[in-house]
Coordinates of C-alpha atoms in Angstrom, one line a residue:
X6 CA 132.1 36.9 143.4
X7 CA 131.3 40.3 141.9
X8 CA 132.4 38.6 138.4
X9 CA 129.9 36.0 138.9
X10 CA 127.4 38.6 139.6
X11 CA 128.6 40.8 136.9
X12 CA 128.6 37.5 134.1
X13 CA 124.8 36.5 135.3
X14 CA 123.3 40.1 135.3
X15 CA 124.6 40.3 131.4
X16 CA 123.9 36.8 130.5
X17 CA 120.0 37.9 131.8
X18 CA 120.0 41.5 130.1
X19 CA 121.5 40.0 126.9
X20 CA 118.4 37.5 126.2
X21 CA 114.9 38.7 125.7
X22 CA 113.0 36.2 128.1
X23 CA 115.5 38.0 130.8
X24 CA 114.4 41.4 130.4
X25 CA 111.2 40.8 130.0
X26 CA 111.6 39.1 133.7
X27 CA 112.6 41.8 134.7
X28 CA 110.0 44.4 133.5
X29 CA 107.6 41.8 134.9
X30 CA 109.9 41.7 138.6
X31 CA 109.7 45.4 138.4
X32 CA 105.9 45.8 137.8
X33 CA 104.5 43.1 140.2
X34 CA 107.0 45.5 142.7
X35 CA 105.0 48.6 142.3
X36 CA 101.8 47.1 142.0
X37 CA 102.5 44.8 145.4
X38 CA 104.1 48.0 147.3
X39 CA 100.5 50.0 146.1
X40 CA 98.3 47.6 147.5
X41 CA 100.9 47.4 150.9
X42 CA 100.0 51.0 151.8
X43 CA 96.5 51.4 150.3
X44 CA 93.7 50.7 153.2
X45 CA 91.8 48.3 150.9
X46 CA 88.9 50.5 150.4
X47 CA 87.8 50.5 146.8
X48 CA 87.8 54.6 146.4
X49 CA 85.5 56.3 144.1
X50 CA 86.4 57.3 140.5
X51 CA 88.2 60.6 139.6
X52 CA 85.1 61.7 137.4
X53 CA 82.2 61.4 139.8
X54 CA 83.5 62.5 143.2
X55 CA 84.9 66.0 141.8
X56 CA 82.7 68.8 142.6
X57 CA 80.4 71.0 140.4
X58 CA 82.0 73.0 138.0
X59 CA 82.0 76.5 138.9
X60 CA 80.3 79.0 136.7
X61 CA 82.6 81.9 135.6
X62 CA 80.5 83.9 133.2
X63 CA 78.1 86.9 134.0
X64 CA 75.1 86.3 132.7
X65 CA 74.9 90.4 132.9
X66 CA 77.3 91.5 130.9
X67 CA 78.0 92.2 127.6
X68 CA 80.0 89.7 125.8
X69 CA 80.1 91.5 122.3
X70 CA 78.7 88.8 120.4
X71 CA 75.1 90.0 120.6
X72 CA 74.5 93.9 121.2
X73 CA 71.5 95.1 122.8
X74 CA 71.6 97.9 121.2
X75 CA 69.0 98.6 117.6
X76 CA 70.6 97.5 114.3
X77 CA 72.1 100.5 112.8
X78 CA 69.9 102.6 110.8
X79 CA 71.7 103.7 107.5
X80 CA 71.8 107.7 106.6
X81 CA 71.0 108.7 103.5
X82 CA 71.6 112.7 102.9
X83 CA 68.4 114.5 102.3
X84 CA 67.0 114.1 98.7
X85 CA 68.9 111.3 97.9
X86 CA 67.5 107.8 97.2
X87 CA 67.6 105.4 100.2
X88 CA 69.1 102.4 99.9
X89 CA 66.2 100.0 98.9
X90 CA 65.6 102.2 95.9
X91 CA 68.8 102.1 94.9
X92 CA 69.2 98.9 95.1
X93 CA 65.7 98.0 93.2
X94 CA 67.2 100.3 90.0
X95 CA 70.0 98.8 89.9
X96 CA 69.2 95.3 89.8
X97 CA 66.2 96.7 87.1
X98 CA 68.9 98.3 84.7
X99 CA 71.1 94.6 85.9
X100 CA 68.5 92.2 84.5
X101 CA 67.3 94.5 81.1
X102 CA 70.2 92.9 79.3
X103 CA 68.2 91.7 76.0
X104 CA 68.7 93.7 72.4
X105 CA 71.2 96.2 73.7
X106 CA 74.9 96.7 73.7
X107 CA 77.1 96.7 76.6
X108 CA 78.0 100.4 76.6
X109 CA 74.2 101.2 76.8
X110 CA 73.9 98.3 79.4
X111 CA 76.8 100.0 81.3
X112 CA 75.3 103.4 80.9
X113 CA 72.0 102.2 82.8
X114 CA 74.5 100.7 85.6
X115 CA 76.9 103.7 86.2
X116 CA 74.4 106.2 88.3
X117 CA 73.8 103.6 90.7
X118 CA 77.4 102.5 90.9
X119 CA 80.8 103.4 92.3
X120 CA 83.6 104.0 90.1
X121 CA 85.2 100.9 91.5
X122 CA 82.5 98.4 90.5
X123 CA 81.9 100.1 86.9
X124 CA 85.3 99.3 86.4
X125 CA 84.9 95.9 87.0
X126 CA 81.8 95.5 85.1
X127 CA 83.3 97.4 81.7
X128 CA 84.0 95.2 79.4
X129 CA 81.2 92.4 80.3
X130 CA 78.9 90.9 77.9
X131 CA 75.0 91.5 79.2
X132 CA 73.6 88.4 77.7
X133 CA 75.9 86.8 80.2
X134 CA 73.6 88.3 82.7
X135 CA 71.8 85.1 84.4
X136 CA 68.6 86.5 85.3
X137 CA 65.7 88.5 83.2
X138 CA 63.2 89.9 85.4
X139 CA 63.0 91.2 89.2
X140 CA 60.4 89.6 91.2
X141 CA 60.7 90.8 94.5
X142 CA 61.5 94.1 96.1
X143 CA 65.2 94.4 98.2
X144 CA 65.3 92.9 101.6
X145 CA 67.7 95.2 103.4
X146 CA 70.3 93.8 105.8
X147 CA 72.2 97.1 107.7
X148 CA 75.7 96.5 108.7
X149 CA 76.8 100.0 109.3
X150 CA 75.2 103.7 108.9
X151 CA 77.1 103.5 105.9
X152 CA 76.9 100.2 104.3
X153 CA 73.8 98.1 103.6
X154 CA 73.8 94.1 102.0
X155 CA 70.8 93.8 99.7
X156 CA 69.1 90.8 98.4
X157 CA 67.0 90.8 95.4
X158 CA 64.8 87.9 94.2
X159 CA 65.1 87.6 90.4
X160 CA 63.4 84.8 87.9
X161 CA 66.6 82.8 88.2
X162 CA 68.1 83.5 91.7
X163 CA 68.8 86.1 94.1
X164 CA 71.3 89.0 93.6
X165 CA 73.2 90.2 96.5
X166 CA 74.5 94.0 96.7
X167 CA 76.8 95.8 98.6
X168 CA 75.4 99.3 99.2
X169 CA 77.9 102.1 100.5
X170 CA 77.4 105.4 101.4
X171 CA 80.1 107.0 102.1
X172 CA 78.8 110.9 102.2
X173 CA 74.9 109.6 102.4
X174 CA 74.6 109.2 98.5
X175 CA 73.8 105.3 97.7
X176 CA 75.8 103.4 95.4
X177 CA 76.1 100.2 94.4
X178 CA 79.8 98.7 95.3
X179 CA 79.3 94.6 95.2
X180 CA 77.6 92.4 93.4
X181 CA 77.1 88.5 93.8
X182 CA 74.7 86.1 92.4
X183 CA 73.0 83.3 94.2
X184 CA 71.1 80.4 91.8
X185 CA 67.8 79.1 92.6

């Protein structure tokens, strides 16, 4: 007898149309022995009987993201140029780029530059310069006491500068150029 059960069971399990029988037996099981102990009460979905959500978050505290406190205000050593001057000069002496050589153009950028960026800038052509005139004055954006971003609206664009001030003397130490 327990061949004959043995020889059917294989002979079921080696066809396709057996096991699938078989998944079929197996899921009309668990789906009969659900409905056996449920109370026949259609219950409510998951999403809309859960309660509120609960509200974790202070609305009084400080998160970081936005201070309360001022924007910084940037120091600038007395008699030195603030940072808006600076910035104005050196986009002037950035911009005066026609009929002169790039030593003299250089020579007009160093006093209103760091070390750093007149490095960087030696060795560039001033007719490659994309702009010819300033238009506006520098809108001043402070990140620290001792660093400013300044835009300045030229003919062609807007230059941005990176202003730092280490020991409260400005200097120009970024530049990057925006087209209209």
């Amino acid at each position: 007898m327990a061949r004959l059960i043995e020889r059917g069971l294989n002979g079921i399990f080696r066809s396709r149309w057996g096991v699938a029988i078989v998944i079929a037996a197996i899921i009309l099981a668990v789906v009969g022995i659900g409905r056996l102990f449920s109370d026949g009460e259609p219950s409510a979905p998951l999403g809309n009987s859960s309660p509120a959500p609960v509200i974790s978050v202070d609305p009084s505290d400080n998160d970081s993201v936005v201070s309360p406190d001022p924007p910084p205000t940037p120091k600038t050593s007395p008699g030195r140029a603030q940072p808006e001057a600076v910035a104005y000069a050196f986009a002037s002496a950035w911009v005066d780029h026609s009929d002169i050589t790039a030593k003299k153009w250089m020579s007009r950028l160093q006093p209103n530059a760091t070390t750093a960026l007149a490095d960087k800038l030696r060795g560039v052509d001033p007719t490659s310069v994309p702009a010819d005139r300033v238009i506006g004055r520098p809108t001043l954006v402070a990140v620290n006491e001792t660093m400013v971003n300044a835009t300045v609206t030229m003919d062609s664009g807007k230059l941005g500068l990176r202003l730092v001030a280490p020991e409260g003397y400005w200097l120009v130490d970024g530049i990057d150029w925006e087209p209209a």
